[in-house]
Tab-separated table of C-alpha atoms in Angstrom:
chain	number	residue	atom	x	y	z
A	1	MET	CA	-8.053	-24.750	-6.364
A	2	ILE	CA	-7.774	-26.626	-3.963
A	3	GLY	CA	-4.517	-28.161	-4.843
A	4	LEU	CA	-2.986	-25.240	-4.131
A	5	GLY	CA	-3.400	-25.822	-0.798
A	6	LEU	CA	-1.337	-23.002	1.431
A	7	PHE	CA	0.710	-21.577	-1.277
A	8	ASN	CA	-1.110	-18.442	-1.621
A	9	TYR	CA	-0.247	-17.453	1.979
A	10	TRP	CA	2.903	-18.242	1.800
A	11	VAL	CA	3.832	-16.254	-1.348
A	12	VAL	CA	1.742	-13.150	0.779
A	13	ILE	CA	3.736	-13.885	3.635
A	14	PHE	CA	6.772	-13.549	1.240
A	15	LEU	CA	5.659	-10.162	0.263
A	16	MET	CA	4.750	-8.888	3.371
A	17	MET	CA	8.683	-9.844	4.724
A	18	VAL	CA	10.057	-7.849	1.714
A	19	GLY	CA	7.970	-4.891	2.506
A	20	PHE	CA	8.785	-4.688	6.370
A	21	TYR	CA	12.691	-5.622	5.737
A	22	THR	CA	12.470	-2.317	3.137
A	23	LEU	CA	11.279	-0.410	5.963
A	24	ILE	CA	13.196	-1.247	8.798
A	25	ALA	CA	16.687	-1.803	6.791
A	26	ARG	CA	16.573	1.160	4.163
A	27	GLY	CA	17.157	4.573	5.235
A	28	ASN	CA	15.850	6.590	2.646
A	29	LEU	CA	12.440	7.913	3.582
A	30	VAL	CA	10.546	7.528	0.041
A	31	LYS	CA	12.442	3.960	-0.150
A	32	LYS	CA	10.336	3.409	3.028
A	33	ILE	CA	7.114	4.248	1.939
A	34	ILE	CA	7.425	1.816	-1.081
A	35	GLY	CA	8.067	-0.740	1.325
A	36	LEU	CA	5.207	0.073	3.292
A	37	ASN	CA	2.690	0.030	0.223
A	38	ILE	CA	4.296	-3.694	-0.573
A	39	PHE	CA	3.580	-4.501	2.693
A	40	GLN	CA	-0.136	-3.053	2.354
A	41	THR	CA	-0.894	-4.710	-0.936
A	42	SER	CA	0.341	-8.040	0.494
A	43	VAL	CA	-2.379	-8.034	3.125
A	44	PHE	CA	-5.211	-6.738	0.587
A	45	ILE	CA	-3.564	-10.185	-1.241
A	46	LEU	CA	-4.280	-12.145	1.729
A	47	TYR	CA	-7.988	-10.849	2.342
A	48	ILE	CA	-9.198	-11.336	-1.284
A	49	THR	CA	-7.416	-14.889	-1.531
A	50	MET	CA	-9.543	-16.005	1.445
A	51	GLY	CA	-12.679	-14.996	-0.073
A	52	LYS	CA	-11.749	-17.103	-3.204
A	53	ILE	CA	-14.043	-20.054	-3.454
A	54	ALA	CA	-13.098	-22.574	-6.165
A	55	GLY	CA	-15.046	-22.456	-9.251
A	56	GLY	CA	-16.831	-19.254	-8.232
A	57	THR	CA	-17.518	-15.896	-9.915
A	58	ALA	CA	-17.182	-12.449	-9.424
A	59	PRO	CA	-20.196	-11.696	-6.888
A	60	ILE	CA	-22.314	-9.759	-9.142
A	61	PHE	CA	-25.767	-11.595	-10.019
A	62	VAL	CA	-26.048	-13.420	-13.448
A	63	GLN	CA	-29.595	-12.849	-14.705
A	64	GLY	CA	-31.468	-16.405	-15.448
A	65	GLU	CA	-29.036	-18.834	-14.538
A	66	GLN	CA	-29.458	-21.078	-10.931
A	67	GLU	CA	-26.718	-22.726	-9.066
A	68	VAL	CA	-24.226	-19.805	-9.639
A	69	VAL	CA	-21.385	-19.993	-6.897
A	70	TYR	CA	-20.013	-16.277	-6.080
A	71	SER	CA	-17.134	-15.662	-4.239
A	72	ASN	CA	-17.208	-13.744	-0.966
A	73	PRO	CA	-18.276	-10.334	-1.242
A	74	ILE	CA	-16.977	-9.237	2.315
A	75	PRO	CA	-13.098	-9.323	1.632
A	76	HIS	CA	-13.647	-6.740	-1.083
A	77	VAL	CA	-15.618	-4.501	0.656
A	78	LEU	CA	-12.954	-4.282	3.228
A	79	ILE	CA	-10.119	-4.436	0.766
A	80	LEU	CA	-11.552	-1.628	-1.258
A	81	THR	CA	-12.099	0.841	1.592
A	82	ALA	CA	-8.482	-0.462	2.597
A	83	ILE	CA	-6.674	0.648	-0.874
A	84	VAL	CA	-8.143	3.843	-0.539
A	85	VAL	CA	-7.106	4.804	2.960
A	86	GLY	CA	-3.857	3.094	2.117
A	87	VAL	CA	-3.341	6.052	-0.267
A	88	ALA	CA	-4.632	8.471	1.773
A	89	THR	CA	-1.753	7.610	4.117
A	90	SER	CA	0.894	7.356	1.669
A	91	ALA	CA	-0.084	11.192	0.746
A	92	LEU	CA	0.242	12.128	3.994
A	93	GLY	CA	3.981	10.231	4.580
A	94	LEU	CA	4.907	12.397	1.302
A	95	SER	CA	4.369	15.285	2.208
A	96	LEU	CA	6.229	14.844	5.479
A	97	VAL	CA	8.943	13.506	3.303
A	98	VAL	CA	8.820	16.738	1.279
A	99	ARG	CA	8.477	18.813	4.587
A	100	ILE	CA	11.714	16.860	6.137
A	101	ASN	CA	13.728	17.280	2.971
A	102	GLU	CA	13.001	21.144	3.198
A	103	ALA	CA	14.329	21.185	6.805
A	104	PHE	CA	17.290	18.942	6.866
A	105	GLY	CA	18.304	19.155	2.958
A	106	THR	CA	18.327	15.081	2.732
A	107	ILE	CA	15.727	12.106	3.181
A	108	GLU	CA	18.820	9.649	4.371
A	109	GLU	CA	17.833	8.865	7.664
A	110	ASP	CA	21.462	8.454	9.301
A	111	GLU	CA	22.305	11.994	7.551
A	112	ILE	CA	19.240	13.283	9.487
A	113	GLU	CA	20.289	12.030	12.549
A	114	ASP	CA	23.712	13.466	12.031
A	115	THR	CA	21.910	16.978	11.637
A	116	ALA	CA	19.963	16.421	14.611
A	117	LEU	CA	22.988	16.062	16.735
B	1	MET	CA	-5.820	-23.348	-15.676
B	2	ILE	CA	-6.602	-20.483	-13.057
B	3	GLU	CA	-3.949	-22.212	-10.874
B	4	LEU	CA	-1.515	-21.552	-13.428
B	5	VAL	CA	-2.241	-17.596	-13.843
B	6	ASP	CA	-2.365	-17.658	-9.753
B	7	VAL	CA	1.468	-19.421	-9.655
B	8	ALA	CA	2.674	-17.247	-12.295
B	9	LEU	CA	1.076	-13.709	-10.887
B	10	LEU	CA	2.499	-14.522	-7.357
B	11	LEU	CA	6.169	-15.631	-8.743
B	12	LEU	CA	5.902	-12.202	-10.490
B	13	LEU	CA	4.896	-10.283	-7.894
B	14	SER	CA	7.772	-11.826	-5.717
B	15	VAL	CA	10.226	-10.944	-8.368
B	16	THR	CA	9.319	-7.258	-8.498
B	17	ALA	CA	9.548	-6.875	-4.808
B	18	LEU	CA	12.698	-8.278	-4.361
B	19	ALA	CA	13.502	-5.696	-7.823
B	20	ILE	CA	12.384	-2.962	-5.705
B	21	VAL	CA	14.448	-3.623	-2.575
B	22	ARG	CA	17.204	-3.986	-4.536
B	23	GLN	CA	16.945	-1.171	-6.857
B	24	GLN	CA	19.059	1.917	-5.881
B	25	ASN	CA	17.338	4.049	-8.320
B	26	LEU	CA	14.297	5.864	-6.827
B	27	PHE	CA	12.710	6.536	-9.940
B	28	ALA	CA	13.192	2.982	-11.228
B	29	ALA	CA	11.757	1.808	-7.724
B	30	VAL	CA	8.448	4.160	-8.268
B	31	MET	CA	7.880	2.341	-11.519
B	32	MET	CA	8.401	-1.053	-10.441
B	33	ALA	CA	5.800	-0.466	-7.789
B	34	GLY	CA	3.582	0.556	-10.109
B	35	ILE	CA	3.878	-2.563	-12.325
B	36	TYR	CA	3.489	-4.286	-8.760
B	37	SER	CA	0.518	-2.927	-8.548
B	38	VAL	CA	-1.071	-3.654	-11.492
B	39	LEU	CA	0.514	-7.022	-11.580
B	40	SER	CA	-1.695	-7.285	-8.018
B	41	ALA	CA	-4.655	-5.931	-9.682
B	42	GLY	CA	-4.447	-9.071	-12.005
B	43	LEU	CA	-4.755	-11.564	-9.324
B	44	PHE	CA	-7.695	-9.736	-7.801
B	45	VAL	CA	-8.969	-10.414	-11.173
B	46	VAL	CA	-8.364	-13.880	-10.926
B	47	MET	CA	-9.648	-14.021	-7.600
B	48	ASP	CA	-13.103	-12.851	-8.830
B	49	ALA	CA	-12.286	-9.224	-6.937
B	50	VAL	CA	-12.871	-7.292	-9.761
B	51	ASP	CA	-14.229	-3.979	-7.754
B	52	VAL	CA	-11.228	-4.153	-6.078
B	53	ALA	CA	-8.725	-4.942	-9.198
B	54	PHE	CA	-9.838	-1.628	-10.772
B	55	THR	CA	-9.953	0.238	-7.502
B	56	GLU	CA	-6.007	-0.994	-7.387
B	57	ALA	CA	-5.297	-0.146	-10.951
B	58	ALA	CA	-6.485	2.980	-10.575
B	59	VAL	CA	-5.554	4.115	-7.612
B	60	GLY	CA	-2.432	2.173	-6.434
B	61	ALA	CA	-0.903	1.821	-9.805
B	62	GLY	CA	-1.984	5.608	-10.804
B	63	ILE	CA	-2.216	7.556	-8.094
B	64	SER	CA	0.374	6.594	-6.064
B	65	THR	CA	2.428	6.366	-8.823
B	66	VAL	CA	1.727	10.158	-9.857
B	67	LEU	CA	2.494	11.022	-5.719
B	68	MET	CA	5.680	9.507	-5.959
B	69	LEU	CA	6.827	10.948	-8.627
B	70	GLY	CA	5.696	14.284	-7.597
B	71	THR	CA	7.615	13.693	-4.403
B	72	LEU	CA	11.145	12.888	-6.424
B	73	ALA	CA	10.780	15.936	-8.365
B	74	LEU	CA	11.540	17.655	-4.937
B	75	VAL	CA	13.591	15.159	-3.136
B	76	GLY	CA	16.036	13.649	-6.124
B	77	HIS	CA	15.946	10.361	-6.852
B	78	SER	CA	19.255	8.949	-5.664
B	79	GLU	CA	19.317	6.357	-2.585
B	80	HIS	CA	22.364	6.342	-0.585
B	81	LYS	CA	23.688	2.551	-0.316
B	82	PRO	CA	23.028	1.598	3.350
B	83	LYS	CA	25.846	1.773	6.036
B	84	HIS	CA	25.446	-0.931	7.951
B	85	ARG	CA	25.137	-4.812	7.066
B	86	PRO	CA	21.472	-5.658	7.207
B	87	ILE	CA	21.827	-8.905	9.730
B	88	LEU	CA	19.590	-7.671	12.251
B	89	PRO	CA	16.804	-6.491	9.957
B	90	LEU	CA	17.377	-10.085	8.241
B	91	LEU	CA	17.166	-11.736	11.473
B	92	VAL	CA	13.631	-9.900	12.528
B	93	VAL	CA	12.387	-10.465	9.089
B	94	ALA	CA	13.242	-14.153	8.800
B	95	LEU	CA	12.050	-14.667	12.524
B	96	THR	CA	8.287	-12.820	12.006
B	97	GLY	CA	8.167	-14.593	8.679
B	98	GLY	CA	8.643	-18.006	10.279
B	99	VAL	CA	6.084	-17.248	13.224
B	100	LEU	CA	3.231	-16.037	10.729
B	101	VAL	CA	4.131	-19.355	8.157
B	102	TYR	CA	3.944	-21.411	11.417
B	103	GLY	CA	0.695	-19.464	11.924
B	104	THR	CA	-0.702	-20.564	8.511
B	105	LEU	CA	-0.658	-24.010	9.079
B	106	ASP	CA	-3.916	-24.157	11.029
B	107	MET	CA	-5.802	-21.915	8.445
B	108	PRO	CA	-8.133	-23.735	5.715
B	109	PRO	CA	-7.162	-24.571	2.745
B	110	PHE	CA	-7.209	-21.765	-0.104
B	111	GLY	CA	-10.719	-21.628	-2.546
B	112	ASP	CA	-12.190	-24.275	-0.005
B	113	PRO	CA	-16.212	-23.234	-0.417
B	114	ALA	CA	-16.718	-25.158	3.356
B	115	ASN	CA	-14.331	-22.394	4.844
B	116	PRO	CA	-15.503	-20.652	7.995
B	117	ILE	CA	-15.502	-17.236	6.356
B	118	HIS	CA	-18.111	-18.306	3.888
B	119	HIS	CA	-20.484	-19.122	6.597
B	120	HIS	CA	-21.137	-15.578	8.599
B	121	VAL	CA	-23.227	-13.125	6.803
B	122	ALA	CA	-21.967	-13.577	3.523
B	123	PRO	CA	-24.713	-15.847	2.398
B	124	HIS	CA	-27.094	-13.213	3.516
B	125	TYR	CA	-25.579	-10.888	1.319
B	126	LEU	CA	-25.575	-13.252	-1.641
B	127	GLU	CA	-28.895	-14.261	-1.284
B	128	GLU	CA	-31.221	-11.603	0.194
B	129	SER	CA	-29.406	-8.188	-1.190
B	130	GLU	CA	-30.707	-8.520	-4.466
B	131	HIS	CA	-34.563	-8.121	-2.654
B	132	GLU	CA	-33.628	-5.785	-0.146
B	133	ILE	CA	-31.075	-3.670	-1.858
B	134	GLY	CA	-31.743	-4.043	-5.490
B	135	VAL	CA	-28.288	-3.516	-7.052
B	136	PRO	CA	-26.575	-6.652	-8.697
B	137	ASN	CA	-23.210	-5.950	-7.400
B	138	VAL	CA	-23.513	-7.465	-4.194
B	139	VAL	CA	-20.090	-5.423	-3.323
B	140	THR	CA	-21.786	-2.268	-4.256
B	141	SER	CA	-24.699	-3.257	-1.610
B	142	VAL	CA	-22.746	-3.991	1.102
B	143	LEU	CA	-20.253	-1.235	0.775
B	144	ALA	CA	-22.953	1.418	0.142
B	145	SER	CA	-25.650	0.052	2.358
B	146	TYR	CA	-24.690	-2.331	4.768
B	147	ARG	CA	-21.558	-1.174	5.846
B	148	GLY	CA	-22.692	2.747	5.222
B	149	TYR	CA	-21.309	4.032	8.312
B	150	ASP	CA	-17.996	1.926	7.411
B	151	THR	CA	-17.808	3.886	4.309
B	152	MET	CA	-18.556	7.237	5.780
B	153	GLY	CA	-15.459	6.494	8.160
B	154	GLU	CA	-13.253	5.874	5.514
B	155	THR	CA	-14.797	9.194	3.868
B	156	THR	CA	-13.934	10.986	6.891
B	157	VAL	CA	-10.114	9.486	7.163
B	158	ILE	CA	-9.432	10.365	3.672
B	159	PHE	CA	-10.273	14.062	4.734
B	160	ALA	CA	-8.301	14.013	7.277
B	161	ALA	CA	-5.408	13.148	5.414
B	162	ALA	CA	-6.267	15.828	2.690
B	163	VAL	CA	-6.174	18.349	5.545
B	164	GLY	CA	-3.088	16.765	6.972
B	165	VAL	CA	-1.496	17.211	3.796
B	166	LEU	CA	-2.707	20.619	2.730
B	167	LEU	CA	-1.695	21.930	6.194
B	168	LEU	CA	1.951	20.315	5.812
B	169	LEU	CA	2.562	21.746	2.010
B	170	ALA	CA	0.566	24.940	2.005
B	171	ARG	CA	2.643	26.500	4.111
B	172	GLY	CA	5.311	28.496	3.590
B	173	PRO	CA	8.956	27.634	4.232
B	174	GLY	CA	9.891	26.980	7.702
B	175	PRO	CA	13.156	27.096	9.642
B	176	ARG	CA	15.760	24.803	8.274
B	177	ARG	CA	18.921	23.301	9.910
B	178	VAL	CA	22.391	24.588	8.716
B	179	LEU	CA	25.991	23.881	9.743
B	180	VAL	CA	27.263	27.308	10.971
B	181	ASN	CA	31.163	27.001	12.453
B	182	GLY	CA	30.901	22.941	12.274
B	183	LEU	CA	27.288	23.014	14.204
B	184	TRP	CA	24.232	22.258	13.341
B	185	THR	CA	21.594	25.191	13.726
B	186	THR	CA	18.235	25.902	13.537
B	187	VAL	CA	17.754	29.137	10.876
B	188	ALA	CA	14.599	30.900	10.319
B	189	ARG	CA	13.865	31.490	6.485
B	190	GLU	CA	14.005	34.860	6.712
B	191	GLU	CA	17.848	34.928	7.682
B	192	GLU	CA	18.651	32.999	5.058
B	193	SER	CA	20.342	34.204	1.870
B	194	PRO	CA	18.213	35.184	-1.160
B	195	GLU	CA	19.615	32.848	-3.631
B	196	LEU	CA	18.613	29.762	-1.053
B	197	GLU	CA	14.991	31.189	-0.790
B	198	ALA	CA	15.058	31.527	-4.355
B	199	ASP	CA	16.235	27.967	-4.797
B	200	GLU	CA	13.121	26.781	-3.119
B	201	ALA	CA	10.262	29.028	-3.546
B	202	PRO	CA	9.091	26.927	-7.191
B	203	ALA	CA	8.896	23.598	-4.884
B	204	THR	CA	5.624	24.822	-2.413
B	205	GLU	CA	4.379	25.795	-5.783
B	206	ASP	CA	4.813	22.454	-7.272
B	207	ASP	CA	3.277	21.083	-4.192
B	208	GLU	CA	-0.215	22.443	-5.127
B	209	PRO	CA	-1.652	20.339	-7.965
B	210	LYS	CA	-1.250	17.043	-5.794
B	211	GLU	CA	-3.948	17.824	-3.612
B	212	ASP	CA	-6.324	17.374	-6.683
B	213	ASP	CA	-5.287	13.647	-7.136
B	214	ASP	CA	-5.957	12.641	-3.765
B	215	GLY	CA	-9.456	13.209	-3.318
């Protein structure tokens, strides 16, 4: 595990940037929310990666065994909260998209801008 | 062995993310977003975060996908080709990524038990929670007891989001922008032709079941 060094973090940054790119470069509102989800998941992976201990196991007590190494439970707790909040955010965003589509007849950003003029 | 699985899952995640960005069909993009969630759930199992893994598989791959599909049913599933060349976004993304990679150079290596994150309150939870709380799963004890207020705040956020979704979708059809003599104008629903009303009416009906998925 230790041999991997910072590889995980770099992949996390790559995923984060893919999500960020989708968010700023694509005009479709549903695609933007998918990009936001990619970004969110990359942050989850970052936290969970930091909690891992080489040779460790899930932080659930093993009966009758001494000297078990458990991974850090705190990032797990934080990310459990974040996943559920993330889905609440997506639901709110998607219902806004439905409303925008109803009012403007499109979910493409540039077409909405044309309509607003 | 664990390292191999870890690297393979991370590479699959990268490929899936790139495929999602390039995909113009939104239905396919949503399906791949589901695959992305399941892959990340697999990665969480490798990283010993089993509670996070099943939450991600249920909420990220399940409920999220259902919500997205529900939205696509209402708004259609084709994405237009971007009009502008994405030079500026690529530049911004490359710059941000570069700065972030520079930031990681100061981070301790992955998996090292000597990392500072493992030496604050985590040892207390791991050593004492079995006596203090009496639940074998440390994540449960921290979530429900040590950080109970945090979880209550989370519930408040979900409640607020659910109320927001309800307020947005339960309202009847609002005013809309239509082209009148070459000018975009806001028109109230009542003034519209009956067939447009009929066209929109089933859409609001369909929104209601989405609510249940959220709680």
